[in-house]
mmCIF file of C-alpha atoms in Angstrom:
data_model
loop_
_atom_site.group_PDB
_atom_site.id
_atom_site.type_symbol
_atom_site.label_atom_id
_atom_site.label_comp_id
_atom_site.label_asym_id
_atom_site.label_seq_id
_atom_site.Cartn_x
_atom_site.Cartn_y
_atom_site.Cartn_z
ATOM 1 C CA MET U 1 -64.426 -42.328 -118.288
ATOM 2 C CA THR U 2 -67.014 -39.667 -119.107
ATOM 3 C CA PRO U 3 -66.903 -37.805 -122.445
ATOM 4 C CA THR U 4 -65.774 -34.597 -120.668
ATOM 5 C CA SER U 5 -62.976 -36.133 -118.605
ATOM 6 C CA LYS U 6 -59.434 -35.990 -119.887
ATOM 7 C CA SER U 7 -57.317 -39.097 -120.005
ATOM 8 C CA THR U 8 -53.823 -38.535 -118.650
ATOM 9 C CA THR U 9 -50.644 -40.537 -118.883
ATOM 10 C CA PRO U 10 -48.603 -41.515 -115.818
ATOM 11 C CA GLU U 11 -45.979 -38.954 -116.891
ATOM 12 C CA GLU U 12 -48.602 -36.175 -117.095
ATOM 13 C CA ASP U 13 -49.882 -37.146 -113.637
ATOM 14 C CA GLU U 14 -46.312 -37.009 -112.348
ATOM 15 C CA HIS U 15 -45.753 -33.592 -113.939
ATOM 16 C CA ASP U 16 -48.953 -32.365 -112.312
ATOM 17 C CA SER U 17 -47.842 -33.610 -108.906
ATOM 18 C CA PHE U 18 -44.409 -31.976 -109.099
ATOM 19 C CA VAL U 19 -45.714 -28.678 -110.515
ATOM 20 C CA ARG U 20 -48.191 -28.625 -107.613
ATOM 21 C CA GLN U 21 -45.286 -29.178 -105.203
ATOM 22 C CA ALA U 22 -43.502 -26.259 -106.873
ATOM 23 C CA LEU U 23 -46.643 -24.157 -106.334
ATOM 24 C CA GLU U 24 -46.500 -25.082 -102.640
ATOM 25 C CA GLN U 25 -42.924 -23.778 -102.569
ATOM 26 C CA ALA U 26 -43.980 -20.540 -104.299
ATOM 27 C CA ALA U 27 -46.474 -19.976 -101.470
ATOM 28 C CA PHE U 28 -43.530 -19.678 -99.030
ATOM 29 C CA CYS U 29 -42.086 -16.794 -101.042
ATOM 30 C CA GLU U 30 -42.209 -13.336 -99.497
ATOM 31 C CA PRO U 31 -44.101 -11.160 -101.990
ATOM 32 C CA VAL U 32 -42.449 -7.992 -103.284
ATOM 33 C CA PRO U 33 -43.742 -5.610 -105.969
ATOM 34 C CA THR U 34 -40.617 -5.842 -108.126
ATOM 35 C CA ALA U 35 -40.288 -9.621 -108.555
ATOM 36 C CA PHE U 36 -42.315 -12.772 -109.100
ATOM 37 C CA CYS U 37 -42.997 -15.483 -106.523
ATOM 38 C CA VAL U 38 -41.689 -18.763 -107.941
ATOM 39 C CA GLY U 39 -41.333 -22.312 -106.662
ATOM 40 C CA CYS U 40 -39.024 -25.072 -107.893
ATOM 41 C CA ILE U 41 -38.551 -28.819 -107.333
ATOM 42 C CA LEU U 42 -35.401 -30.684 -108.417
ATOM 43 C CA VAL U 43 -36.171 -34.360 -109.158
ATOM 44 C CA ALA U 44 -33.779 -37.202 -110.039
ATOM 45 C CA ARG U 45 -34.916 -40.017 -112.301
ATOM 46 C CA LEU U 46 -32.686 -42.978 -111.573
ATOM 47 C CA PRO U 47 -32.973 -46.141 -113.656
ATOM 48 C CA ASP U 48 -35.474 -48.633 -112.216
ATOM 49 C CA SER U 49 -36.517 -46.249 -109.465
ATOM 50 C CA GLU U 50 -39.326 -43.909 -108.569
ATOM 51 C CA PRO U 51 -38.456 -40.209 -108.977
ATOM 52 C CA ILE U 52 -36.550 -38.764 -106.018
ATOM 53 C CA VAL U 53 -36.988 -35.169 -104.867
ATOM 54 C CA LEU U 54 -33.446 -33.876 -104.483
ATOM 55 C CA SER U 55 -34.211 -30.321 -103.441
ATOM 56 C CA LYS U 56 -36.869 -27.629 -103.278
ATOM 57 C CA GLY U 57 -36.600 -23.871 -103.493
ATOM 58 C CA PHE U 58 -38.516 -20.631 -103.740
ATOM 59 C CA SER U 59 -37.738 -17.047 -104.654
ATOM 60 C CA ARG U 60 -35.890 -15.038 -101.988
ATOM 61 C CA GLU U 61 -35.505 -18.124 -99.788
ATOM 62 C CA LEU U 62 -31.746 -17.639 -99.453
ATOM 63 C CA PRO U 63 -30.075 -14.266 -98.833
ATOM 64 C CA GLY U 64 -29.264 -12.000 -101.753
ATOM 65 C CA ASN U 65 -32.417 -11.541 -103.899
ATOM 66 C CA THR U 66 -32.247 -15.170 -105.012
ATOM 67 C CA HIS U 67 -34.511 -17.045 -107.412
ATOM 68 C CA ALA U 68 -36.237 -20.402 -106.906
ATOM 69 C CA GLU U 69 -34.197 -22.461 -109.379
ATOM 70 C CA ALA U 70 -30.873 -21.083 -108.114
ATOM 71 C CA ASN U 71 -31.937 -21.804 -104.525
ATOM 72 C CA ALA U 72 -32.962 -25.398 -105.247
ATOM 73 C CA LEU U 73 -29.633 -25.972 -107.016
ATOM 74 C CA ALA U 74 -27.601 -24.293 -104.245
ATOM 75 C CA LYS U 75 -29.301 -26.345 -101.542
ATOM 76 C CA PHE U 76 -28.741 -29.581 -103.469
ATOM 77 C CA GLU U 77 -25.114 -28.748 -104.260
ATOM 78 C CA SER U 78 -24.445 -28.064 -100.560
ATOM 79 C CA LEU U 79 -25.378 -31.597 -99.466
ATOM 80 C CA SER U 80 -22.659 -33.645 -97.820
ATOM 81 C CA SER U 81 -21.769 -37.040 -99.282
ATOM 82 C CA THR U 82 -23.571 -38.713 -96.357
ATOM 83 C CA GLN U 83 -26.727 -36.650 -96.976
ATOM 84 C CA LEU U 84 -26.507 -37.399 -100.674
ATOM 85 C CA GLN U 85 -26.073 -41.133 -100.057
ATOM 86 C CA SER U 86 -29.126 -41.262 -97.768
ATOM 87 C CA LEU U 87 -31.195 -39.283 -100.266
ATOM 88 C CA VAL U 88 -30.640 -41.764 -103.100
ATOM 89 C CA SER U 89 -30.398 -44.916 -101.005
ATOM 90 C CA PRO U 90 -30.394 -47.659 -102.031
ATOM 91 C CA TRP U 91 -27.821 -46.745 -104.652
ATOM 92 C CA SER U 92 -27.373 -49.585 -107.131
ATOM 93 C CA TRP U 93 -24.194 -48.406 -108.835
ATOM 94 C CA GLU U 94 -20.678 -49.210 -107.668
ATOM 95 C CA ALA U 95 -19.450 -45.651 -107.381
ATOM 96 C CA VAL U 96 -20.651 -43.336 -104.620
ATOM 97 C CA PRO U 97 -23.250 -40.872 -105.929
ATOM 98 C CA VAL U 98 -21.908 -37.451 -106.829
ATOM 99 C CA ILE U 99 -23.894 -34.297 -107.337
ATOM 100 C CA GLU U 100 -22.782 -33.751 -110.937
ATOM 101 C CA ASP U 101 -23.872 -37.250 -111.968
ATOM 102 C CA LEU U 102 -27.288 -36.861 -110.351
ATOM 103 C CA LEU U 103 -27.856 -33.510 -112.062
ATOM 104 C CA LEU U 104 -27.474 -35.266 -115.422
ATOM 105 C CA LEU U 105 -30.521 -37.343 -114.414
ATOM 106 C CA ALA U 106 -32.443 -34.387 -113.011
ATOM 107 C CA ASP U 107 -35.648 -32.717 -114.037
ATOM 108 C CA VAL U 108 -36.459 -29.236 -112.792
ATOM 109 C CA TYR U 109 -40.096 -28.391 -112.158
ATOM 110 C CA THR U 110 -40.673 -24.664 -111.919
ATOM 111 C CA THR U 111 -43.828 -22.605 -111.710
ATOM 112 C CA LEU U 112 -42.444 -19.873 -113.986
ATOM 113 C CA GLU U 113 -40.056 -19.928 -116.946
ATOM 114 C CA PRO U 114 -36.467 -19.662 -115.653
ATOM 115 C CA CYS U 115 -35.119 -16.158 -116.131
ATOM 116 C CA SER U 116 -32.680 -15.395 -118.931
ATOM 117 C CA VAL U 117 -31.573 -12.035 -117.550
ATOM 118 C CA ARG U 118 -31.512 -10.496 -114.065
ATOM 119 C CA THR U 119 -31.946 -6.754 -113.555
ATOM 120 C CA SER U 120 -30.015 -7.182 -110.272
ATOM 121 C CA GLY U 121 -26.924 -8.314 -112.168
ATOM 122 C CA LEU U 122 -26.984 -11.787 -110.587
ATOM 123 C CA PRO U 123 -26.605 -14.852 -112.847
ATOM 124 C CA ALA U 124 -29.743 -15.918 -114.713
ATOM 125 C CA CYS U 125 -31.474 -19.133 -113.652
ATOM 126 C CA ALA U 126 -31.453 -20.499 -117.209
ATOM 127 C CA ASP U 127 -27.658 -20.171 -117.198
ATOM 128 C CA ALA U 128 -27.414 -21.935 -113.819
ATOM 129 C CA LEU U 129 -29.539 -24.832 -115.093
ATOM 130 C CA ILE U 130 -27.436 -25.060 -118.248
ATOM 131 C CA CYS U 131 -24.215 -25.115 -116.195
ATOM 132 C CA ALA U 132 -25.709 -27.797 -113.940
ATOM 133 C CA ARG U 133 -26.401 -29.870 -117.072
ATOM 134 C CA ILE U 134 -29.910 -30.868 -116.024
ATOM 135 C CA ARG U 135 -31.844 -33.189 -118.294
ATOM 136 C CA ARG U 136 -35.228 -31.472 -118.550
ATOM 137 C CA CYS U 137 -37.103 -28.415 -117.364
ATOM 138 C CA ILE U 138 -40.863 -28.661 -116.888
ATOM 139 C CA ILE U 139 -42.413 -25.179 -116.745
ATOM 140 C CA GLY U 140 -45.792 -24.179 -115.363
ATOM 141 C CA VAL U 141 -46.186 -20.928 -117.296
ATOM 142 C CA ARG U 142 -44.199 -18.561 -119.519
ATOM 143 C CA GLU U 143 -42.704 -15.567 -117.694
ATOM 144 C CA PRO U 144 -44.752 -12.450 -118.478
ATOM 145 C CA ASP U 145 -42.881 -9.413 -119.800
ATOM 146 C CA ASP U 146 -43.586 -7.414 -116.613
ATOM 147 C CA PHE U 147 -39.903 -6.788 -115.842
ATOM 148 C CA VAL U 148 -37.790 -8.143 -118.698
ATOM 149 C CA LYS U 149 -38.284 -10.105 -121.915
ATOM 150 C CA CYS U 150 -37.576 -13.657 -120.806
ATOM 151 C CA GLU U 151 -35.946 -16.119 -123.175
ATOM 152 C CA GLY U 152 -34.970 -18.727 -120.596
ATOM 153 C CA ALA U 153 -36.783 -21.632 -122.245
ATOM 154 C CA GLN U 154 -35.220 -20.923 -125.628
ATOM 155 C CA LYS U 155 -31.793 -20.502 -124.057
ATOM 156 C CA MET U 156 -32.099 -23.916 -122.388
ATOM 157 C CA LYS U 157 -33.377 -25.547 -125.594
ATOM 158 C CA ASP U 158 -30.409 -24.089 -127.495
ATOM 159 C CA ALA U 159 -28.127 -25.671 -124.876
ATOM 160 C CA GLY U 160 -29.696 -29.115 -125.371
ATOM 161 C CA ILE U 161 -32.028 -29.190 -122.359
ATOM 162 C CA GLU U 162 -35.462 -30.612 -123.075
ATOM 163 C CA VAL U 163 -38.118 -28.023 -122.193
ATOM 164 C CA ILE U 164 -41.677 -29.106 -121.471
ATOM 165 C CA TRP U 165 -44.476 -26.597 -121.087
ATOM 166 C CA TYR U 166 -46.827 -28.241 -118.609
ATOM 167 C CA GLY U 167 -50.307 -27.310 -119.746
ATOM 168 C CA GLY U 168 -52.387 -27.961 -116.675
ATOM 169 C CA LEU U 169 -51.812 -25.252 -114.091
ATOM 170 C CA GLU U 170 -50.968 -22.102 -116.050
ATOM 171 C CA GLN U 171 -53.415 -19.803 -114.252
ATOM 172 C CA GLU U 172 -52.429 -21.121 -110.814
ATOM 173 C CA CYS U 173 -48.750 -20.587 -111.647
ATOM 174 C CA LEU U 174 -49.393 -17.078 -112.957
ATOM 175 C CA ASP U 175 -51.514 -16.189 -109.914
ATOM 176 C CA ALA U 176 -48.738 -17.436 -107.607
ATOM 177 C CA ALA U 177 -46.112 -15.456 -109.534
ATOM 178 C CA ARG U 178 -48.080 -12.211 -109.310
ATOM 179 C CA ARG U 179 -49.167 -12.686 -105.696
ATOM 180 C CA SER U 180 -47.268 -9.558 -104.682
ATOM 181 C CA ARG U 181 -49.038 -7.215 -107.085
#
C-alpha cells in the first residue's frame, strides 16, 4: 500500500458498491426542476450469507411523483411468496420468508438523505423506512435545503434506525441529485 492510498474495510467496500448501485438507479430518474434525482437499493443481510439485493428504486419510477426509497419498498412489498422464496433461496430457517421479517434485516442504500417532509403532501420516505422497520440506512449525501429543510436522518435515528453517512461519493451523489438543474 502506498502512503497516499486509503485502506478500506470489507464493510466500507460493500457500502461503496451499493451506493454506486444506487447512483446507477438515480441515472434512470427523469430529471425535473422541482425535485432531486435519487437512487435506492434495499439489501438484506441474512445470517451466514452474502448480502442480497431485495429491490431497487429511483425517483419518479412509479406513478404519482414517487421517491426512490418509497419505490424500492413498494416493489419489494409487492413480491409474491414464490418470488420472495426464490430471491432468498436457499432459506435456512423453518418458516417461509415473509416481507416484514426480511425488512428487519434490511439496509437501505440511498444517494440522498431520505426526505422528512413532502411538499406534495405524500408520505415522507423517512416515515416509510421507519414503518418498514429497516435496520440501517446508508446515505450518500445530506439533502440540500433547496426545497425543504430535511431532517430524515435525525428522524430515523430517533426511531432507532442506525444511520451511516457514507463518506466516499458525496459529490457524485450531489451531482446526480441536481442533474435536472
